[in-house]
Amino acid sequence: MDNSLKGLMLAAGVVITCIVVGLGFYISREAKNTSSGGISQITKMNSEYQDISMTMYDGIKVSGREVVEAVEKYKDEISNGDFSIVVFTGKKTSATGGIVFDSKNYPYDDTKQKKNTNYINPDGNFLGETSVDSNGVVTVMTFKQQ
């Protein structure tokens, strides 16, 4: 009787150990799936919000001072040819062509000289707009004086 009881206890111990190990594998597999799903969601959100600092100007009114600050802020991206900024003022309309800031043309100093045609009035109101390409990357920021 004593040996049979020890045998049953040993068998129960083996069964319980197998169950615990199986649960451990199941939980680790589920955790791996959950974490990889979370990582893919974070990657997707990161790519969507990568240009958030540029798209924040889309559809809002900003002052001319903010337009000039945006031109200065994105100076490196503009000079690299990553994107461009176009500003339409009272003197530079869509008919005459706006002030273009791109890798070939960066008339930043002209924006502060009142007599220059590229002058951006710091107290003026501008409506911002962003254009994206087929990959969802911002290619042009446009500001139109209101």
PDB file of C-alpha atoms in Angstrom:
ATOM      1  CA  MET A   1       0.000   0.000   0.000  1.00  0.00           C
ATOM      2  CA  ASP A   2       2.820   2.308   0.874  1.00  0.00           C
ATOM      3  CA  ASN A   3       4.493   1.798  -2.507  1.00  0.00           C
ATOM      4  CA  SER A   4       1.264   2.280  -4.438  1.00  0.00           C
ATOM      5  CA  LEU A   5       0.595   5.547  -2.596  1.00  0.00           C
ATOM      6  CA  LYS A   6       4.095   6.768  -3.427  1.00  0.00           C
ATOM      7  CA  GLY A   7       3.546   5.758  -7.062  1.00  0.00           C
ATOM      8  CA  LEU A   8       0.241   7.674  -7.220  1.00  0.00           C
ATOM      9  CA  MET A   9       1.858  10.742  -5.639  1.00  0.00           C
ATOM     10  CA  LEU A  10       4.751  10.542  -8.106  1.00  0.00           C
ATOM     11  CA  ALA A  11       2.304  10.232 -11.026  1.00  0.00           C
ATOM     12  CA  ALA A  12       0.241  13.185  -9.717  1.00  0.00           C
ATOM     13  CA  GLY A  13       3.437  15.217  -9.333  1.00  0.00           C
ATOM     14  CA  VAL A  14       4.471  14.433 -12.925  1.00  0.00           C
ATOM     15  CA  VAL A  15       0.996  15.348 -14.244  1.00  0.00           C
ATOM     16  CA  ILE A  16       0.954  18.627 -12.265  1.00  0.00           C
ATOM     17  CA  THR A  17       4.487  19.448 -13.464  1.00  0.00           C
ATOM     18  CA  CYS A  18       3.459  18.798 -17.091  1.00  0.00           C
ATOM     19  CA  ILE A  19       0.408  21.032 -16.673  1.00  0.00           C
ATOM     20  CA  VAL A  20       2.489  23.865 -15.148  1.00  0.00           C
ATOM     21  CA  VAL A  21       5.130  23.605 -17.905  1.00  0.00           C
ATOM     22  CA  GLY A  22       2.407  23.527 -20.587  1.00  0.00           C
ATOM     23  CA  LEU A  23       0.761  26.612 -19.087  1.00  0.00           C
ATOM     24  CA  GLY A  24       4.148  28.347 -19.025  1.00  0.00           C
ATOM     25  CA  PHE A  25       4.677  27.667 -22.739  1.00  0.00           C
ATOM     26  CA  TYR A  26       1.120  28.773 -23.549  1.00  0.00           C
ATOM     27  CA  ILE A  27       1.473  32.030 -21.601  1.00  0.00           C
ATOM     28  CA  SER A  28       4.864  32.826 -23.163  1.00  0.00           C
ATOM     29  CA  ARG A  29       3.470  32.193 -26.672  1.00  0.00           C
ATOM     30  CA  GLU A  30       0.470  34.453 -25.996  1.00  0.00           C
ATOM     31  CA  ALA A  31       2.742  37.148 -24.539  1.00  0.00           C
ATOM     32  CA  LYS A  32       4.942  36.983 -27.643  1.00  0.00           C
ATOM     33  CA  ASN A  33       1.930  37.365 -29.955  1.00  0.00           C
ATOM     34  CA  THR A  34       0.559  40.230 -27.896  1.00  0.00           C
ATOM     35  CA  SER A  35       3.875  42.050 -27.757  1.00  0.00           C
ATOM     36  CA  SER A  36       4.467  41.671 -31.476  1.00  0.00           C
ATOM     37  CA  GLY A  37       1.000  43.004 -32.160  1.00  0.00           C
ATOM     38  CA  GLY A  38       1.732  45.939 -29.865  1.00  0.00           C
ATOM     39  CA  ILE A  39       5.066  46.607 -31.535  1.00  0.00           C
ATOM     40  CA  SER A  40       3.459  46.635 -34.977  1.00  0.00           C
ATOM     41  CA  GLN A  41       0.803  49.086 -33.752  1.00  0.00           C
ATOM     42  CA  ILE A  42       3.463  51.362 -32.258  1.00  0.00           C
ATOM     43  CA  THR A  43       5.432  51.248 -35.505  1.00  0.00           C
ATOM     44  CA  LYS A  44       2.312  52.126 -37.487  1.00  0.00           C
ATOM     45  CA  MET A  45       1.444  55.012 -35.144  1.00  0.00           C
ATOM     46  CA  ASN A  46       5.016  56.269 -35.274  1.00  0.00           C
ATOM     47  CA  SER A  47       4.986  56.366 -39.067  1.00  0.00           C
ATOM     48  CA  GLU A  48       1.597  58.114 -39.062  1.00  0.00           C
ATOM     49  CA  TYR A  49       2.727  60.759 -36.595  1.00  0.00           C
ATOM     50  CA  GLN A  50       6.253  61.172 -37.919  1.00  0.00           C
ATOM     51  CA  ASP A  51       5.286  64.338 -39.785  1.00  0.00           C
ATOM     52  CA  ILE A  52       2.895  65.578 -37.096  1.00  0.00           C
ATOM     53  CA  SER A  53       4.969  68.697 -36.525  1.00  0.00           C
ATOM     54  CA  MET A  54       4.473  69.590 -40.192  1.00  0.00           C
ATOM     55  CA  THR A  55       0.838  68.577 -40.489  1.00  0.00           C
ATOM     56  CA  MET A  56      -0.107  70.625 -37.433  1.00  0.00           C
ATOM     57  CA  TYR A  57      -0.235  73.661 -39.758  1.00  0.00           C
ATOM     58  CA  ASP A  58      -2.849  72.021 -41.993  1.00  0.00           C
ATOM     59  CA  GLY A  59      -6.099  73.975 -41.948  1.00  0.00           C
ATOM     60  CA  ILE A  60      -5.248  76.405 -39.171  1.00  0.00           C
ATOM     61  CA  LYS A  61      -4.643  80.138 -39.182  1.00  0.00           C
ATOM     62  CA  VAL A  62      -1.234  81.262 -38.019  1.00  0.00           C
ATOM     63  CA  SER A  63       0.486  84.615 -37.793  1.00  0.00           C
ATOM     64  CA  GLY A  64       3.175  85.717 -40.203  1.00  0.00           C
ATOM     65  CA  ARG A  65       5.635  85.416 -37.341  1.00  0.00           C
ATOM     66  CA  GLU A  66       4.806  81.703 -37.068  1.00  0.00           C
ATOM     67  CA  VAL A  67       5.219  81.296 -40.830  1.00  0.00           C
ATOM     68  CA  VAL A  68       8.721  82.783 -40.645  1.00  0.00           C
ATOM     69  CA  GLU A  69       9.487  80.571 -37.636  1.00  0.00           C
ATOM     70  CA  ALA A  70       8.320  77.501 -39.583  1.00  0.00           C
ATOM     71  CA  VAL A  71      10.617  78.429 -42.472  1.00  0.00           C
ATOM     72  CA  GLU A  72      13.524  78.737 -40.050  1.00  0.00           C
ATOM     73  CA  LYS A  73      12.536  75.591 -38.120  1.00  0.00           C
ATOM     74  CA  TYR A  74      12.527  73.389 -41.233  1.00  0.00           C
ATOM     75  CA  LYS A  75      15.607  74.977 -42.803  1.00  0.00           C
ATOM     76  CA  ASP A  76      17.543  71.671 -42.865  1.00  0.00           C
ATOM     77  CA  GLU A  77      14.670  69.690 -44.406  1.00  0.00           C
ATOM     78  CA  ILE A  78      14.177  72.412 -47.023  1.00  0.00           C
ATOM     79  CA  SER A  79      17.876  72.564 -47.931  1.00  0.00           C
ATOM     80  CA  ASN A  80      18.002  68.743 -48.183  1.00  0.00           C
ATOM     81  CA  GLY A  81      15.150  68.845 -50.686  1.00  0.00           C
ATOM     82  CA  ASP A  82      12.861  66.816 -48.424  1.00  0.00           C
ATOM     83  CA  PHE A  83      10.042  69.333 -48.822  1.00  0.00           C
ATOM     84  CA  SER A  84       9.346  72.973 -49.585  1.00  0.00           C
ATOM     85  CA  ILE A  85       7.300  75.850 -48.234  1.00  0.00           C
ATOM     86  CA  VAL A  86       5.325  78.269 -50.412  1.00  0.00           C
ATOM     87  CA  VAL A  87       3.970  81.519 -48.966  1.00  0.00           C
ATOM     88  CA  PHE A  88       1.356  83.647 -50.706  1.00  0.00           C
ATOM     89  CA  THR A  89       1.214  87.238 -49.452  1.00  0.00           C
ATOM     90  CA  GLY A  90      -0.458  90.412 -50.681  1.00  0.00           C
ATOM     91  CA  LYS A  91       2.441  90.991 -53.082  1.00  0.00           C
ATOM     92  CA  LYS A  92       3.104  87.349 -53.937  1.00  0.00           C
ATOM     93  CA  THR A  93      -0.237  85.839 -54.958  1.00  0.00           C
ATOM     94  CA  SER A  94      -0.978  82.548 -56.665  1.00  0.00           C
ATOM     95  CA  ALA A  95      -1.138  84.459 -59.961  1.00  0.00           C
ATOM     96  CA  THR A  96       2.316  86.024 -59.537  1.00  0.00           C
ATOM     97  CA  GLY A  97       3.872  83.038 -57.798  1.00  0.00           C
ATOM     98  CA  GLY A  98       4.426  82.723 -54.098  1.00  0.00           C
ATOM     99  CA  ILE A  99       7.587  82.967 -52.072  1.00  0.00           C
ATOM    100  CA  VAL A 100       9.163  79.556 -52.574  1.00  0.00           C
ATOM    101  CA  PHE A 101      11.519  78.068 -50.021  1.00  0.00           C
ATOM    102  CA  ASP A 102      13.138  74.946 -51.463  1.00  0.00           C
ATOM    103  CA  SER A 103      16.597  73.427 -51.952  1.00  0.00           C
ATOM    104  CA  LYS A 104      17.367  75.861 -54.802  1.00  0.00           C
ATOM    105  CA  ASN A 105      15.810  78.994 -53.347  1.00  0.00           C
ATOM    106  CA  TYR A 106      15.811  80.096 -49.709  1.00  0.00           C
ATOM    107  CA  PRO A 107      15.056  83.851 -49.487  1.00  0.00           C
ATOM    108  CA  TYR A 108      14.794  83.856 -45.679  1.00  0.00           C
ATOM    109  CA  ASP A 109      16.511  87.229 -45.153  1.00  0.00           C
ATOM    110  CA  ASP A 110      14.143  88.880 -47.659  1.00  0.00           C
ATOM    111  CA  THR A 111      11.118  87.957 -45.530  1.00  0.00           C
ATOM    112  CA  LYS A 112      12.092  90.519 -42.886  1.00  0.00           C
ATOM    113  CA  GLN A 113      12.685  93.516 -45.176  1.00  0.00           C
ATOM    114  CA  LYS A 114       9.475  95.534 -45.523  1.00  0.00           C
ATOM    115  CA  LYS A 115      10.285  96.919 -48.978  1.00  0.00           C
ATOM    116  CA  ASN A 116      11.158  93.528 -50.439  1.00  0.00           C
ATOM    117  CA  THR A 117       8.519  91.656 -52.460  1.00  0.00           C
ATOM    118  CA  ASN A 118       9.281  88.557 -50.355  1.00  0.00           C
ATOM    119  CA  TYR A 119       8.362  90.346 -47.114  1.00  0.00           C
ATOM    120  CA  ILE A 120       6.114  88.364 -44.777  1.00  0.00           C
ATOM    121  CA  ASN A 121       4.095  90.586 -42.453  1.00  0.00           C
ATOM    122  CA  PRO A 122       4.586  89.169 -38.932  1.00  0.00           C
ATOM    123  CA  ASP A 123       1.162  90.483 -37.915  1.00  0.00           C
ATOM    124  CA  GLY A 124      -0.650  89.037 -40.951  1.00  0.00           C
ATOM    125  CA  ASN A 125      -2.913  85.997 -40.772  1.00  0.00           C
ATOM    126  CA  PHE A 126      -2.088  82.994 -42.913  1.00  0.00           C
ATOM    127  CA  LEU A 127      -4.004  79.799 -43.560  1.00  0.00           C
ATOM    128  CA  GLY A 128      -1.733  76.761 -43.534  1.00  0.00           C
ATOM    129  CA  GLU A 129      -2.090  73.758 -45.802  1.00  0.00           C
ATOM    130  CA  THR A 130       0.046  70.650 -46.266  1.00  0.00           C
ATOM    131  CA  SER A 131       0.333  68.427 -49.308  1.00  0.00           C
ATOM    132  CA  VAL A 132       1.363  64.797 -49.032  1.00  0.00           C
ATOM    133  CA  ASP A 133       2.589  62.368 -51.660  1.00  0.00           C
ATOM    134  CA  SER A 134       1.311  58.838 -52.283  1.00  0.00           C
ATOM    135  CA  ASN A 135       3.470  57.548 -49.393  1.00  0.00           C
ATOM    136  CA  GLY A 136       1.831  59.944 -46.944  1.00  0.00           C
ATOM    137  CA  VAL A 137       4.962  62.091 -46.613  1.00  0.00           C
ATOM    138  CA  VAL A 138       4.569  65.874 -46.416  1.00  0.00           C
ATOM    139  CA  THR A 139       6.084  67.396 -49.561  1.00  0.00           C
ATOM    140  CA  VAL A 140       4.803  70.989 -49.536  1.00  0.00           C
ATOM    141  CA  MET A 141       3.546  73.372 -46.874  1.00  0.00           C
ATOM    142  CA  THR A 142       1.544  76.302 -48.196  1.00  0.00           C
ATOM    143  CA  PHE A 143       0.596  79.460 -46.332  1.00  0.00           C
ATOM    144  CA  LYS A 144      -1.965  81.875 -47.863  1.00  0.00           C
ATOM    145  CA  GLN A 145      -2.439  85.322 -46.395  1.00  0.00           C
ATOM    146  CA  GLN A 146      -6.045  85.959 -45.392  1.00  0.00           C
TER     147      GLN A 146
END
